[in-house]
PDB file of C-alpha atoms in Angstrom:
ATOM      1  CA  MET A 208     -87.753 143.131 -60.672  1.00 90.00           C
ATOM      2  CA  LYS A 209     -89.685 140.648 -58.465  1.00 93.00           C
ATOM      3  CA  VAL A 210     -92.063 141.884 -55.828  1.00 93.00           C
ATOM      4  CA  THR A 211     -94.812 140.199 -53.872  1.00 94.00           C
ATOM      5  CA  ILE A 212     -98.314 141.632 -54.599  1.00 93.00           C
ATOM      6  CA  ASN A 213    -101.055 140.377 -52.401  1.00 93.00           C
ATOM      7  CA  GLY A 214     -99.108 137.245 -51.626  1.00 92.00           C
ATOM      8  CA  THR A 215     -98.223 136.424 -55.211  1.00 91.00           C
ATOM      9  CA  ILE A 216     -94.758 136.973 -56.666  1.00 93.00           C
ATOM     10  CA  LYS A 217     -94.962 139.193 -59.746  1.00 89.00           C
ATOM     11  CA  GLU A 218     -92.369 140.352 -62.200  1.00 89.00           C
ATOM     12  CA  LEU A 219     -92.529 144.025 -62.715  1.00 87.00           C
ATOM     13  CA  THR A 220     -91.332 145.531 -66.018  1.00 83.00           C
ATOM     14  CA  GLY A 221     -90.821 149.200 -66.544  1.00 75.00           C
ATOM     15  CA  SER A 222     -91.703 151.784 -63.922  1.00 76.00           C
ATOM     16  CA  SER A 223     -91.948 150.859 -60.365  1.00 88.00           C
ATOM     17  CA  TYR A 224     -94.100 153.652 -58.986  1.00 93.00           C
ATOM     18  CA  VAL A 225     -96.991 152.564 -56.681  1.00 93.00           C
ATOM     19  CA  SER A 226     -99.346 154.406 -59.103  1.00 92.00           C
ATOM     20  CA  ASP A 227     -98.235 152.056 -61.977  1.00 90.00           C
ATOM     21  CA  ILE A 228     -98.724 148.967 -59.836  1.00 90.00           C
ATOM     22  CA  VAL A 229    -102.271 150.078 -59.006  1.00 90.00           C
ATOM     23  CA  ALA A 230    -102.975 150.791 -62.547  1.00 88.00           C
ATOM     24  CA  GLN A 231    -101.676 147.390 -63.663  1.00 87.00           C
ATOM     25  CA  PHE A 232    -103.228 145.205 -61.029  1.00 85.00           C
ATOM     26  CA  CYS A 233    -106.459 146.983 -59.959  1.00 87.00           C
ATOM     27  CA  GLN A 234    -109.520 147.316 -62.344  1.00 82.00           C
ATOM     28  CA  GLN A 235    -110.158 150.739 -60.791  1.00 82.00           C
ATOM     29  CA  SER A 236    -108.169 152.785 -58.345  1.00 80.00           C
ATOM     30  CA  LYS A 237    -110.876 154.650 -56.425  1.00 85.00           C
ATOM     31  CA  HIS A 238    -110.860 153.754 -52.696  1.00 89.00           C
ATOM     32  CA  VAL A 239    -107.892 151.306 -53.256  1.00 92.00           C
ATOM     33  CA  ILE A 240    -105.540 151.361 -50.356  1.00 94.00           C
ATOM     34  CA  THR A 241    -101.852 150.349 -50.612  1.00 95.00           C
ATOM     35  CA  GLU A 242     -99.254 149.098 -48.145  1.00 95.00           C
ATOM     36  CA  VAL A 243     -95.612 148.654 -49.039  1.00 95.00           C
ATOM     37  CA  ASN A 244     -93.698 146.497 -46.553  1.00 95.00           C
ATOM     38  CA  GLY A 245     -96.412 147.111 -43.952  1.00 92.00           C
ATOM     39  CA  ARG A 246     -96.397 150.916 -44.377  1.00 94.00           C
ATOM     40  CA  ILE A 247     -99.517 152.591 -45.704  1.00 95.00           C
ATOM     41  CA  VAL A 248     -98.845 154.649 -48.853  1.00 95.00           C
ATOM     42  CA  PRO A 249    -101.679 157.210 -49.213  1.00 92.00           C
ATOM     43  CA  SER A 250    -102.990 157.724 -52.757  1.00 92.00           C
ATOM     44  CA  HIS A 251    -101.535 161.197 -52.964  1.00 92.00           C
ATOM     45  CA  ASP A 252     -98.070 159.647 -52.611  1.00 93.00           C
ATOM     46  CA  TRP A 253     -98.550 156.902 -55.270  1.00 94.00           C
ATOM     47  CA  ASN A 254     -96.869 159.055 -57.883  1.00 93.00           C
ATOM     48  CA  ASN A 255     -93.754 159.637 -55.876  1.00 94.00           C
ATOM     49  CA  THR A 256     -93.239 156.283 -54.151  1.00 93.00           C
ATOM     50  CA  THR A 257     -91.291 153.489 -55.859  1.00 92.00           C
ATOM     51  CA  VAL A 258     -90.922 149.890 -54.866  1.00 92.00           C
ATOM     52  CA  SER A 259     -87.806 147.794 -54.779  1.00 91.00           C
ATOM     53  CA  GLU A 260     -86.834 144.221 -55.486  1.00 91.00           C
ATOM     54  CA  GLY A 261     -88.404 141.879 -52.918  1.00 93.00           C
ATOM     55  CA  ASP A 262     -90.912 144.514 -51.531  1.00 94.00           C
ATOM     56  CA  HIS A 263     -94.204 143.205 -50.246  1.00 96.00           C
ATOM     57  CA  ILE A 264     -97.111 145.188 -51.565  1.00 95.00           C
ATOM     58  CA  GLU A 265    -100.699 144.919 -50.415  1.00 95.00           C
ATOM     59  CA  LEU A 266    -103.560 146.240 -52.567  1.00 95.00           C
ATOM     60  CA  VAL A 267    -106.761 146.427 -50.390  1.00 94.00           C
ATOM     61  CA  ALA A 268    -110.272 147.457 -51.197  1.00 94.00           C
ATOM     62  CA  PHE A 269    -113.752 147.545 -49.637  1.00 94.00           C
ATOM     63  CA  VAL A 270    -116.069 144.621 -49.806  1.00 94.00           C
ATOM     64  CA  GLY A 271    -119.417 143.650 -48.260  1.00 95.00           C
ATOM     65  CA  GLY A 272    -119.257 142.969 -44.579  1.00 95.00           C
ATOM     66  CA  GLY A 273    -121.462 142.947 -41.430  1.00 96.00           C
TER      67      GLY A 273
ATOM     68  CA  MET B  71    -139.847 159.162 -22.018  1.00 66.00           C
ATOM     69  CA  THR B  72    -139.270 161.251 -25.099  1.00 66.00           C
ATOM     70  CA  ASN B  73    -138.262 160.043 -28.544  1.00 72.00           C
ATOM     71  CA  SER B  74    -134.919 161.763 -28.775  1.00 81.00           C
ATOM     72  CA  PRO B  75    -132.726 160.946 -31.817  1.00 88.00           C
ATOM     73  CA  LEU B  76    -129.884 158.535 -31.505  1.00 96.00           C
ATOM     74  CA  ILE B  77    -126.493 160.346 -31.380  1.00 97.00           C
ATOM     75  CA  ILE B  78    -123.215 158.590 -31.917  1.00 97.00           C
ATOM     76  CA  ALA B  79    -120.054 160.658 -31.711  1.00 96.00           C
ATOM     77  CA  GLY B  80    -122.056 163.796 -32.232  1.00 95.00           C
ATOM     78  CA  LYS B  81    -123.845 162.506 -35.349  1.00 96.00           C
ATOM     79  CA  GLU B  82    -127.646 162.216 -35.283  1.00 97.00           C
ATOM     80  CA  PHE B  83    -129.401 159.134 -36.659  1.00 97.00           C
ATOM     81  CA  LYS B  84    -133.107 159.119 -37.314  1.00 95.00           C
ATOM     82  CA  SER B  85    -133.071 155.468 -38.284  1.00 96.00           C
ATOM     83  CA  ARG B  86    -132.148 153.020 -35.538  1.00 98.00           C
ATOM     84  CA  PHE B  87    -131.632 150.203 -38.022  1.00 98.00           C
ATOM     85  CA  PHE B  88    -127.998 149.626 -39.174  1.00 98.00           C
ATOM     86  CA  LEU B  89    -127.391 147.287 -42.035  1.00 98.00           C
ATOM     87  CA  GLY B  90    -124.356 145.105 -42.970  1.00 97.00           C
ATOM     88  CA  THR B  91    -123.467 144.790 -46.641  1.00 97.00           C
ATOM     89  CA  GLY B  92    -122.099 141.213 -46.699  1.00 96.00           C
ATOM     90  CA  LYS B  93    -123.601 138.163 -48.368  1.00 96.00           C
ATOM     91  CA  PHE B  94    -125.987 139.966 -50.747  1.00 97.00           C
ATOM     92  CA  LYS B  95    -126.495 138.104 -54.047  1.00 95.00           C
ATOM     93  CA  ASN B  96    -125.466 141.238 -55.858  1.00 95.00           C
ATOM     94  CA  LYS B  97    -124.784 144.948 -55.423  1.00 94.00           C
ATOM     95  CA  LYS B  98    -128.214 145.905 -56.829  1.00 95.00           C
ATOM     96  CA  GLU B  99    -130.023 143.923 -54.117  1.00 97.00           C
ATOM     97  CA  MET B 100    -127.789 145.510 -51.556  1.00 97.00           C
ATOM     98  CA  ALA B 101    -128.427 149.024 -52.774  1.00 97.00           C
ATOM     99  CA  GLU B 102    -132.265 148.345 -52.916  1.00 97.00           C
ATOM    100  CA  ALA B 103    -132.265 147.083 -49.337  1.00 98.00           C
ATOM    101  CA  ILE B 104    -130.319 150.203 -48.116  1.00 98.00           C
ATOM    102  CA  THR B 105    -132.793 152.499 -49.847  1.00 97.00           C
ATOM    103  CA  ALA B 106    -135.907 150.570 -48.874  1.00 97.00           C
ATOM    104  CA  CYS B 107    -135.206 150.576 -45.171  1.00 97.00           C
ATOM    105  CA  GLY B 108    -133.799 154.104 -44.946  1.00 96.00           C
ATOM    106  CA  THR B 109    -130.784 153.084 -42.944  1.00 97.00           C
ATOM    107  CA  GLN B 110    -128.229 155.802 -42.286  1.00 97.00           C
ATOM    108  CA  LEU B 111    -125.339 153.487 -41.273  1.00 98.00           C
ATOM    109  CA  VAL B 112    -123.912 150.576 -43.130  1.00 98.00           C
ATOM    110  CA  THR B 113    -120.909 148.390 -42.429  1.00 97.00           C
ATOM    111  CA  VAL B 114    -118.273 147.278 -44.905  1.00 97.00           C
ATOM    112  CA  ALA B 115    -115.161 145.229 -44.707  1.00 96.00           C
ATOM    113  CA  LEU B 116    -111.647 145.399 -46.234  1.00 95.00           C
ATOM    114  CA  ARG B 117    -109.944 142.692 -48.153  1.00 93.00           C
ATOM    115  CA  ARG B 118    -107.021 142.061 -50.438  1.00 92.00           C
ATOM    116  CA  ILE B 119    -108.007 142.795 -54.053  1.00 91.00           C
ATOM    117  CA  ASP B 120    -108.060 139.732 -56.208  1.00 88.00           C
ATOM    118  CA  ILE B 121    -105.571 140.858 -58.735  1.00 84.00           C
ATOM    119  CA  GLU B 122    -106.566 138.159 -61.218  1.00 83.00           C
ATOM    120  CA  ARG B 123    -110.245 139.002 -61.380  1.00 82.00           C
ATOM    121  CA  HIS B 124    -112.408 142.042 -61.817  1.00 75.00           C
ATOM    122  CA  GLN B 125    -113.762 143.398 -58.512  1.00 77.00           C
ATOM    123  CA  GLU B 126    -116.534 145.929 -58.288  1.00 81.00           C
ATOM    124  CA  ASN B 127    -116.106 148.923 -55.952  1.00 88.00           C
ATOM    125  CA  ILE B 128    -118.917 148.364 -53.399  1.00 92.00           C
ATOM    126  CA  LEU B 129    -118.789 151.967 -52.284  1.00 92.00           C
ATOM    127  CA  GLU B 130    -120.110 153.040 -55.660  1.00 91.00           C
ATOM    128  CA  HIS B 131    -123.382 151.259 -54.794  1.00 94.00           C
ATOM    129  CA  ILE B 132    -123.954 152.781 -51.406  1.00 94.00           C
ATOM    130  CA  PRO B 133    -126.222 155.878 -51.551  1.00 93.00           C
ATOM    131  CA  PRO B 134    -124.530 159.195 -50.597  1.00 91.00           C
ATOM    132  CA  GLY B 135    -125.189 160.418 -47.101  1.00 92.00           C
ATOM    133  CA  VAL B 136    -125.113 156.976 -45.508  1.00 96.00           C
ATOM    134  CA  THR B 137    -122.416 156.758 -42.784  1.00 96.00           C
ATOM    135  CA  LEU B 138    -119.822 154.048 -43.603  1.00 96.00           C
ATOM    136  CA  VAL B 139    -118.326 151.940 -40.839  1.00 97.00           C
ATOM    137  CA  THR B 140    -115.548 149.676 -41.732  1.00 97.00           C
ATOM    138  CA  ASN B 141    -115.334 146.520 -39.726  1.00 97.00           C
ATOM    139  CA  THR B 142    -112.042 144.811 -38.795  1.00 97.00           C
ATOM    140  CA  SER B 143    -113.267 141.328 -39.723  1.00 96.00           C
ATOM    141  CA  GLY B 144    -110.353 139.112 -40.366  1.00 95.00           C
ATOM    142  CA  ALA B 145    -108.470 140.515 -37.368  1.00 97.00           C
ATOM    143  CA  ARG B 146    -107.417 137.849 -34.873  1.00 97.00           C
ATOM    144  CA  ASN B 147    -105.848 140.269 -32.382  1.00 97.00           C
ATOM    145  CA  ALA B 148    -105.821 143.948 -31.391  1.00 98.00           C
ATOM    146  CA  GLN B 149    -102.794 144.688 -33.577  1.00 97.00           C
ATOM    147  CA  GLU B 150    -104.396 143.349 -36.689  1.00 96.00           C
ATOM    148  CA  ALA B 151    -107.606 145.312 -35.947  1.00 97.00           C
ATOM    149  CA  VAL B 152    -105.562 148.470 -35.559  1.00 97.00           C
ATOM    150  CA  ARG B 153    -103.873 147.819 -38.905  1.00 95.00           C
ATOM    151  CA  ILE B 154    -107.224 147.322 -40.693  1.00 96.00           C
ATOM    152  CA  ALA B 155    -108.637 150.480 -39.140  1.00 97.00           C
ATOM    153  CA  ARG B 156    -105.650 152.560 -40.235  1.00 96.00           C
ATOM    154  CA  LEU B 157    -105.962 151.122 -43.780  1.00 95.00           C
ATOM    155  CA  ALA B 158    -109.648 152.056 -43.853  1.00 95.00           C
ATOM    156  CA  LYS B 159    -108.849 155.595 -42.730  1.00 95.00           C
ATOM    157  CA  ALA B 160    -106.224 155.890 -45.462  1.00 91.00           C
ATOM    158  CA  SER B 161    -108.969 155.337 -48.030  1.00 89.00           C
ATOM    159  CA  GLY B 162    -110.460 158.720 -47.157  1.00 85.00           C
ATOM    160  CA  CYS B 163    -113.776 157.190 -46.260  1.00 85.00           C
ATOM    161  CA  GLY B 164    -113.955 158.424 -42.654  1.00 89.00           C
ATOM    162  CA  ASN B 165    -112.807 157.090 -39.352  1.00 95.00           C
ATOM    163  CA  TRP B 166    -115.714 155.070 -38.108  1.00 98.00           C
ATOM    164  CA  ILE B 167    -114.577 151.588 -37.109  1.00 98.00           C
ATOM    165  CA  LYS B 168    -116.477 148.547 -35.905  1.00 98.00           C
ATOM    166  CA  ILE B 169    -113.885 146.513 -34.029  1.00 98.00           C
ATOM    167  CA  GLU B 170    -114.345 142.865 -34.568  1.00 97.00           C
ATOM    168  CA  VAL B 171    -111.609 140.597 -33.273  1.00 97.00           C
ATOM    169  CA  ILE B 172    -112.338 136.889 -33.722  1.00 96.00           C
ATOM    170  CA  ASN B 173    -110.055 133.923 -33.537  1.00 91.00           C
ATOM    171  CA  ASP B 174    -112.536 131.138 -33.301  1.00 90.00           C
ATOM    172  CA  SER B 175    -113.808 130.016 -36.617  1.00 89.00           C
ATOM    173  CA  LYS B 176    -116.554 127.668 -35.335  1.00 92.00           C
ATOM    174  CA  TYR B 177    -118.494 130.095 -33.115  1.00 93.00           C
ATOM    175  CA  LEU B 178    -117.014 133.486 -34.356  1.00 94.00           C
ATOM    176  CA  LEU B 179    -117.264 134.861 -30.887  1.00 96.00           C
ATOM    177  CA  PRO B 180    -115.494 138.188 -30.339  1.00 97.00           C
ATOM    178  CA  ASP B 181    -112.372 138.348 -28.181  1.00 97.00           C
ATOM    179  CA  ASN B 182    -113.292 140.963 -25.533  1.00 98.00           C
ATOM    180  CA  VAL B 183    -109.788 141.385 -24.154  1.00 98.00           C
ATOM    181  CA  GLU B 184    -108.260 142.120 -27.577  1.00 98.00           C
ATOM    182  CA  THR B 185    -111.267 144.314 -28.476  1.00 98.00           C
ATOM    183  CA  ILE B 186    -110.569 146.491 -25.382  1.00 98.00           C
ATOM    184  CA  LYS B 187    -106.960 146.852 -26.397  1.00 98.00           C
ATOM    185  CA  ALA B 188    -107.831 147.839 -29.944  1.00 98.00           C
ATOM    186  CA  THR B 189    -110.455 150.342 -28.708  1.00 98.00           C
ATOM    187  CA  GLU B 190    -107.951 151.986 -26.486  1.00 98.00           C
ATOM    188  CA  ILE B 191    -105.425 152.467 -29.288  1.00 98.00           C
ATOM    189  CA  LEU B 192    -107.877 153.565 -31.941  1.00 98.00           C
ATOM    190  CA  ALA B 193    -109.916 155.919 -29.764  1.00 98.00           C
ATOM    191  CA  ALA B 194    -106.682 157.599 -28.797  1.00 98.00           C
ATOM    192  CA  GLU B 195    -105.872 158.072 -32.549  1.00 97.00           C
ATOM    193  CA  GLY B 196    -109.241 159.828 -33.029  1.00 97.00           C
ATOM    194  CA  PHE B 197    -111.248 157.005 -34.539  1.00 98.00           C
ATOM    195  CA  VAL B 198    -114.952 156.609 -33.755  1.00 98.00           C
ATOM    196  CA  VAL B 199    -114.934 153.133 -32.343  1.00 98.00           C
ATOM    197  CA  LEU B 200    -117.886 150.797 -32.297  1.00 98.00           C
ATOM    198  CA  PRO B 201    -116.741 147.617 -30.648  1.00 98.00           C
ATOM    199  CA  TYR B 202    -118.581 144.328 -31.273  1.00 98.00           C
ATOM    200  CA  MET B 203    -118.454 142.366 -28.035  1.00 98.00           C
ATOM    201  CA  TYR B 204    -119.747 139.515 -25.980  1.00 97.00           C
ATOM    202  CA  PRO B 205    -122.224 141.135 -23.570  1.00 98.00           C
ATOM    203  CA  ASP B 206    -120.203 141.315 -20.382  1.00 98.00           C
ATOM    204  CA  LEU B 207    -120.518 144.169 -17.923  1.00 98.00           C
ATOM    205  CA  TYR B 208    -116.803 144.476 -17.054  1.00 98.00           C
ATOM    206  CA  THR B 209    -115.821 144.515 -20.696  1.00 98.00           C
ATOM    207  CA  ALA B 210    -118.470 147.136 -21.419  1.00 98.00           C
ATOM    208  CA  ARG B 211    -117.080 149.338 -18.639  1.00 98.00           C
ATOM    209  CA  ALA B 212    -113.622 148.929 -19.912  1.00 98.00           C
ATOM    210  CA  LEU B 213    -114.763 149.920 -23.429  1.00 98.00           C
ATOM    211  CA  VAL B 214    -116.341 153.026 -22.031  1.00 98.00           C
ATOM    212  CA  LYS B 215    -113.127 153.853 -20.257  1.00 98.00           C
ATOM    213  CA  ALA B 216    -111.163 153.114 -23.469  1.00 98.00           C
ATOM    214  CA  GLY B 217    -113.068 155.692 -25.417  1.00 98.00           C
ATOM    215  CA  ALA B 218    -115.653 153.678 -27.333  1.00 98.00           C
ATOM    216  CA  ALA B 219    -118.488 155.520 -29.005  1.00 98.00           C
ATOM    217  CA  THR B 220    -120.960 152.726 -28.570  1.00 98.00           C
ATOM    218  CA  VAL B 221    -121.089 149.204 -27.220  1.00 98.00           C
ATOM    219  CA  MET B 222    -122.236 146.413 -29.678  1.00 98.00           C
ATOM    220  CA  PRO B 223    -123.168 143.290 -27.826  1.00 98.00           C
ATOM    221  CA  LEU B 224    -124.054 140.149 -29.813  1.00 98.00           C
ATOM    222  CA  GLY B 225    -127.608 138.844 -29.661  1.00 97.00           C
ATOM    223  CA  SER B 226    -126.554 135.372 -30.699  1.00 96.00           C
ATOM    224  CA  LEU B 227    -123.909 133.767 -32.938  1.00 95.00           C
ATOM    225  CA  ILE B 228    -123.075 135.674 -36.144  1.00 94.00           C
ATOM    226  CA  GLY B 229    -125.325 134.640 -38.991  1.00 92.00           C
ATOM    227  CA  SER B 230    -127.311 132.155 -36.806  1.00 95.00           C
ATOM    228  CA  ASN B 231    -130.646 133.971 -36.961  1.00 95.00           C
ATOM    229  CA  GLN B 232    -131.236 132.708 -33.371  1.00 96.00           C
ATOM    230  CA  GLY B 233    -132.273 136.100 -32.019  1.00 96.00           C
ATOM    231  CA  LEU B 234    -131.772 137.522 -28.599  1.00 97.00           C
ATOM    232  CA  LYS B 235    -130.169 134.580 -26.821  1.00 97.00           C
ATOM    233  CA  THR B 236    -128.123 136.985 -24.560  1.00 97.00           C
ATOM    234  CA  ARG B 237    -131.195 138.988 -23.579  1.00 97.00           C
ATOM    235  CA  GLU B 238    -130.646 139.224 -19.839  1.00 97.00           C
ATOM    236  CA  PHE B 239    -127.002 140.273 -20.281  1.00 97.00           C
ATOM    237  CA  ILE B 240    -127.764 142.925 -22.848  1.00 98.00           C
ATOM    238  CA  LYS B 241    -130.389 144.237 -20.421  1.00 97.00           C
ATOM    239  CA  ILE B 242    -127.632 144.758 -17.818  1.00 97.00           C
ATOM    240  CA  LEU B 243    -125.626 146.722 -20.312  1.00 98.00           C
ATOM    241  CA  ILE B 244    -128.657 148.793 -21.274  1.00 98.00           C
ATOM    242  CA  ASP B 245    -129.223 149.531 -17.575  1.00 97.00           C
ATOM    243  CA  GLU B 246    -125.583 150.227 -16.544  1.00 97.00           C
ATOM    244  CA  ILE B 247    -123.748 151.600 -19.546  1.00 98.00           C
ATOM    245  CA  ASP B 248    -124.051 155.258 -20.494  1.00 96.00           C
ATOM    246  CA  LEU B 249    -123.283 154.793 -24.196  1.00 97.00           C
ATOM    247  CA  PRO B 250    -125.620 153.705 -27.070  1.00 98.00           C
ATOM    248  CA  ILE B 251    -126.129 149.969 -27.009  1.00 98.00           C
ATOM    249  CA  ILE B 252    -126.420 148.505 -30.515  1.00 98.00           C
ATOM    250  CA  VAL B 253    -127.461 144.869 -30.669  1.00 98.00           C
ATOM    251  CA  ASP B 254    -125.428 143.161 -33.332  1.00 96.00           C
ATOM    252  CA  ALA B 255    -125.180 139.643 -34.693  1.00 95.00           C
ATOM    253  CA  GLY B 256    -127.709 136.860 -34.705  1.00 95.00           C
ATOM    254  CA  ILE B 257    -130.832 138.954 -35.209  1.00 97.00           C
ATOM    255  CA  GLY B 258    -132.759 136.885 -37.805  1.00 96.00           C
ATOM    256  CA  ALA B 259    -136.232 138.304 -37.878  1.00 98.00           C
ATOM    257  CA  PRO B 260    -137.975 141.755 -37.351  1.00 98.00           C
ATOM    258  CA  SER B 261    -139.661 140.343 -34.252  1.00 98.00           C
ATOM    259  CA  GLN B 262    -136.244 139.662 -32.715  1.00 98.00           C
ATOM    260  CA  ALA B 263    -135.162 143.171 -33.518  1.00 98.00           C
ATOM    261  CA  ALA B 264    -138.335 144.574 -31.972  1.00 98.00           C
ATOM    262  CA  GLU B 265    -137.620 142.518 -28.826  1.00 98.00           C
ATOM    263  CA  ALA B 266    -134.182 144.152 -28.549  1.00 98.00           C
ATOM    264  CA  MET B 267    -135.619 147.637 -28.883  1.00 98.00           C
ATOM    265  CA  GLU B 268    -138.456 146.960 -26.385  1.00 97.00           C
ATOM    266  CA  LEU B 269    -135.760 146.004 -24.003  1.00 97.00           C
ATOM    267  CA  GLY B 270    -134.173 149.433 -24.435  1.00 97.00           C
ATOM    268  CA  ALA B 271    -131.432 148.897 -27.014  1.00 98.00           C
ATOM    269  CA  ASP B 272    -130.625 152.051 -28.948  1.00 98.00           C
ATOM    270  CA  ALA B 273    -130.276 150.409 -32.334  1.00 98.00           C
ATOM    271  CA  VAL B 274    -129.956 147.053 -34.078  1.00 98.00           C
ATOM    272  CA  LEU B 275    -127.524 145.947 -36.729  1.00 98.00           C
ATOM    273  CA  ALA B 276    -128.544 143.087 -39.020  1.00 97.00           C
ATOM    274  CA  ASN B 277    -126.965 141.606 -42.113  1.00 97.00           C
ATOM    275  CA  THR B 278    -127.303 137.886 -42.811  1.00 96.00           C
ATOM    276  CA  ALA B 279    -131.126 137.791 -42.430  1.00 97.00           C
ATOM    277  CA  VAL B 280    -131.708 140.631 -44.843  1.00 98.00           C
ATOM    278  CA  ALA B 281    -128.988 139.602 -47.317  1.00 97.00           C
ATOM    279  CA  THR B 282    -130.111 136.037 -47.646  1.00 97.00           C
ATOM    280  CA  ALA B 283    -133.849 136.652 -47.725  1.00 97.00           C
ATOM    281  CA  GLY B 284    -135.823 136.003 -50.813  1.00 97.00           C
ATOM    282  CA  ASP B 285    -136.698 139.738 -51.033  1.00 98.00           C
ATOM    283  CA  PRO B 286    -133.991 141.598 -49.175  1.00 98.00           C
ATOM    284  CA  ALA B 287    -135.514 145.050 -49.697  1.00 98.00           C
ATOM    285  CA  LEU B 288    -138.848 143.984 -48.234  1.00 98.00           C
ATOM    286  CA  LEU B 289    -137.239 142.359 -45.211  1.00 98.00           C
ATOM    287  CA  ALA B 290    -135.012 145.416 -44.653  1.00 98.00           C
ATOM    288  CA  LYS B 291    -138.113 147.572 -44.653  1.00 98.00           C
ATOM    289  CA  ALA B 292    -139.877 145.140 -42.256  1.00 98.00           C
ATOM    290  CA  PHE B 293    -136.774 145.374 -39.934  1.00 98.00           C
ATOM    291  CA  ALA B 294    -136.881 149.138 -39.962  1.00 98.00           C
ATOM    292  CA  GLN B 295    -140.520 149.246 -39.055  1.00 98.00           C
ATOM    293  CA  ALA B 296    -140.204 146.649 -36.335  1.00 98.00           C
ATOM    294  CA  ILE B 297    -137.232 148.570 -34.830  1.00 98.00           C
ATOM    295  CA  GLU B 298    -139.228 151.706 -34.841  1.00 97.00           C
ATOM    296  CA  ALA B 299    -142.248 149.979 -33.244  1.00 97.00           C
ATOM    297  CA  GLY B 300    -140.011 148.293 -30.655  1.00 97.00           C
ATOM    298  CA  HIS B 301    -138.398 151.673 -29.786  1.00 97.00           C
ATOM    299  CA  MET B 302    -141.851 153.306 -29.401  1.00 96.00           C
ATOM    300  CA  ALA B 303    -143.013 150.455 -27.142  1.00 96.00           C
ATOM    301  CA  TYR B 304    -139.886 150.957 -25.024  1.00 96.00           C
ATOM    302  CA  LEU B 305    -140.629 154.650 -24.729  1.00 95.00           C
ATOM    303  CA  SER B 306    -144.260 153.855 -23.748  1.00 95.00           C
ATOM    304  CA  GLN B 307    -142.953 152.133 -20.607  1.00 92.00           C
ATOM    305  CA  LEU B 308    -144.305 148.722 -21.241  1.00 91.00           C
ATOM    306  CA  PRO B 309    -146.314 147.081 -18.468  1.00 89.00           C
ATOM    307  CA  THR B 310    -144.630 144.160 -16.808  1.00 87.00           C
ATOM    308  CA  GLN B 311    -145.706 140.537 -17.288  1.00 87.00           C
ATOM    309  CA  ARG B 312    -148.099 138.938 -14.726  1.00 90.00           C
ATOM    310  CA  THR B 313    -148.591 135.288 -13.700  1.00 92.00           C
ATOM    311  CA  VAL B 314    -152.355 135.639 -13.239  1.00 92.00           C
ATOM    312  CA  ALA B 315    -155.059 137.080 -15.386  1.00 90.00           C
ATOM    313  CA  SER B 316    -156.118 140.741 -15.159  1.00 87.00           C
ATOM    314  CA  ALA B 317    -159.478 141.309 -16.844  1.00 87.00           C
ATOM    315  CA  SER B 318    -159.663 143.940 -19.522  1.00 89.00           C
ATOM    316  CA  SER B 319    -163.499 144.182 -19.191  1.00 87.00           C
ATOM    317  CA  PRO B 320    -165.426 145.098 -16.075  1.00 82.00           C
ATOM    318  CA  LEU B 321    -165.475 142.176 -13.630  1.00 77.00           C
ATOM    319  CA  THR B 322    -169.274 142.188 -13.132  1.00 77.00           C
ATOM    320  CA  GLY B 323    -171.828 139.885 -14.687  1.00 78.00           C
ATOM    321  CA  PHE B 324    -173.429 140.970 -17.927  1.00 78.00           C
ATOM    322  CA  LEU B 325    -176.771 142.096 -16.309  1.00 79.00           C
ATOM    323  CA  TYR B 326    -176.556 140.927 -12.750  1.00 75.00           C
ATOM    324  CA  ASP B 327    -173.570 140.623 -10.448  1.00 71.00           C
ATOM    325  CA  ILE B 328    -173.084 136.828 -10.166  1.00 66.00           C
ATOM    326  CA  PRO B 329    -170.481 135.758  -7.586  1.00 66.00           C
ATOM    327  CA  ALA B 330    -167.625 133.824  -9.174  1.00 62.00           C
ATOM    328  CA  LYS B 331    -167.461 130.177  -8.563  1.00 66.00           C
ATOM    329  CA  ASN B 332    -164.353 128.852  -6.863  1.00 59.00           C
TER     330      ASN B 332
END
């Protein structure tokens, strides 16, 4: 299944829960924020939210800023 | 005047120095600067994770008890600022937001109109909104009406270290706006921060100057002390400037009263 993660098309194999995507593409999951097709998915819903072919997923985290 | 603590949205701040966390050489230097100056409020930003590279979690390096304010940098209009604010809130790290709407990459000046719109939406959603703005009285009044918790006028261009170029306009906001005035952007030296505080600003936010100094922790501490000194000077009701001399010593001759020559 192909999805777009942070602007890059990725082929997902296996499970398509948001929690799996976070585990696969983020070095650590603390304070990571996810959006699927522009809708925020809170971390407590990662385990019961799946993504589908063509979905746009954003993985966002805090960085330094003024 | 009495030295009452700074209160923003019901939260008390003993330190009037707020620090941005961008541009530090590494997280260690950032953490040392935060600790050295005793700041109680830092700003952070949100960005897409680089899924190809390891990325440290900056929040792990910010001492506990420091209030986190997420900025909406990267937003080019109110809608994008609102989206960033909602994402920040979803992280569980609080609902304090510095609105920063910029669509000019040369001068990085804030878009006051879009900033008002974003403030209205986010304040209505319960966010504590700290809008970064170009110091304009009408905008500041609109931000008050929109539910802002503070007003954050720029001293000069972001990262320019030029100091208080907007001094006279910030003074108008200090005199007319009944919210904490936090001078943000362009403050490049402790003397400039002290000047803002002497003018009557409630706090100063700096980032570039500290982060790019040879010894960030030392400069952060110098900023904190200058801000405290400037605030004390403001409370002391500084005398005004004069165009002619006013002797500090008695105006008599040393032993005999000699008439002054004209």
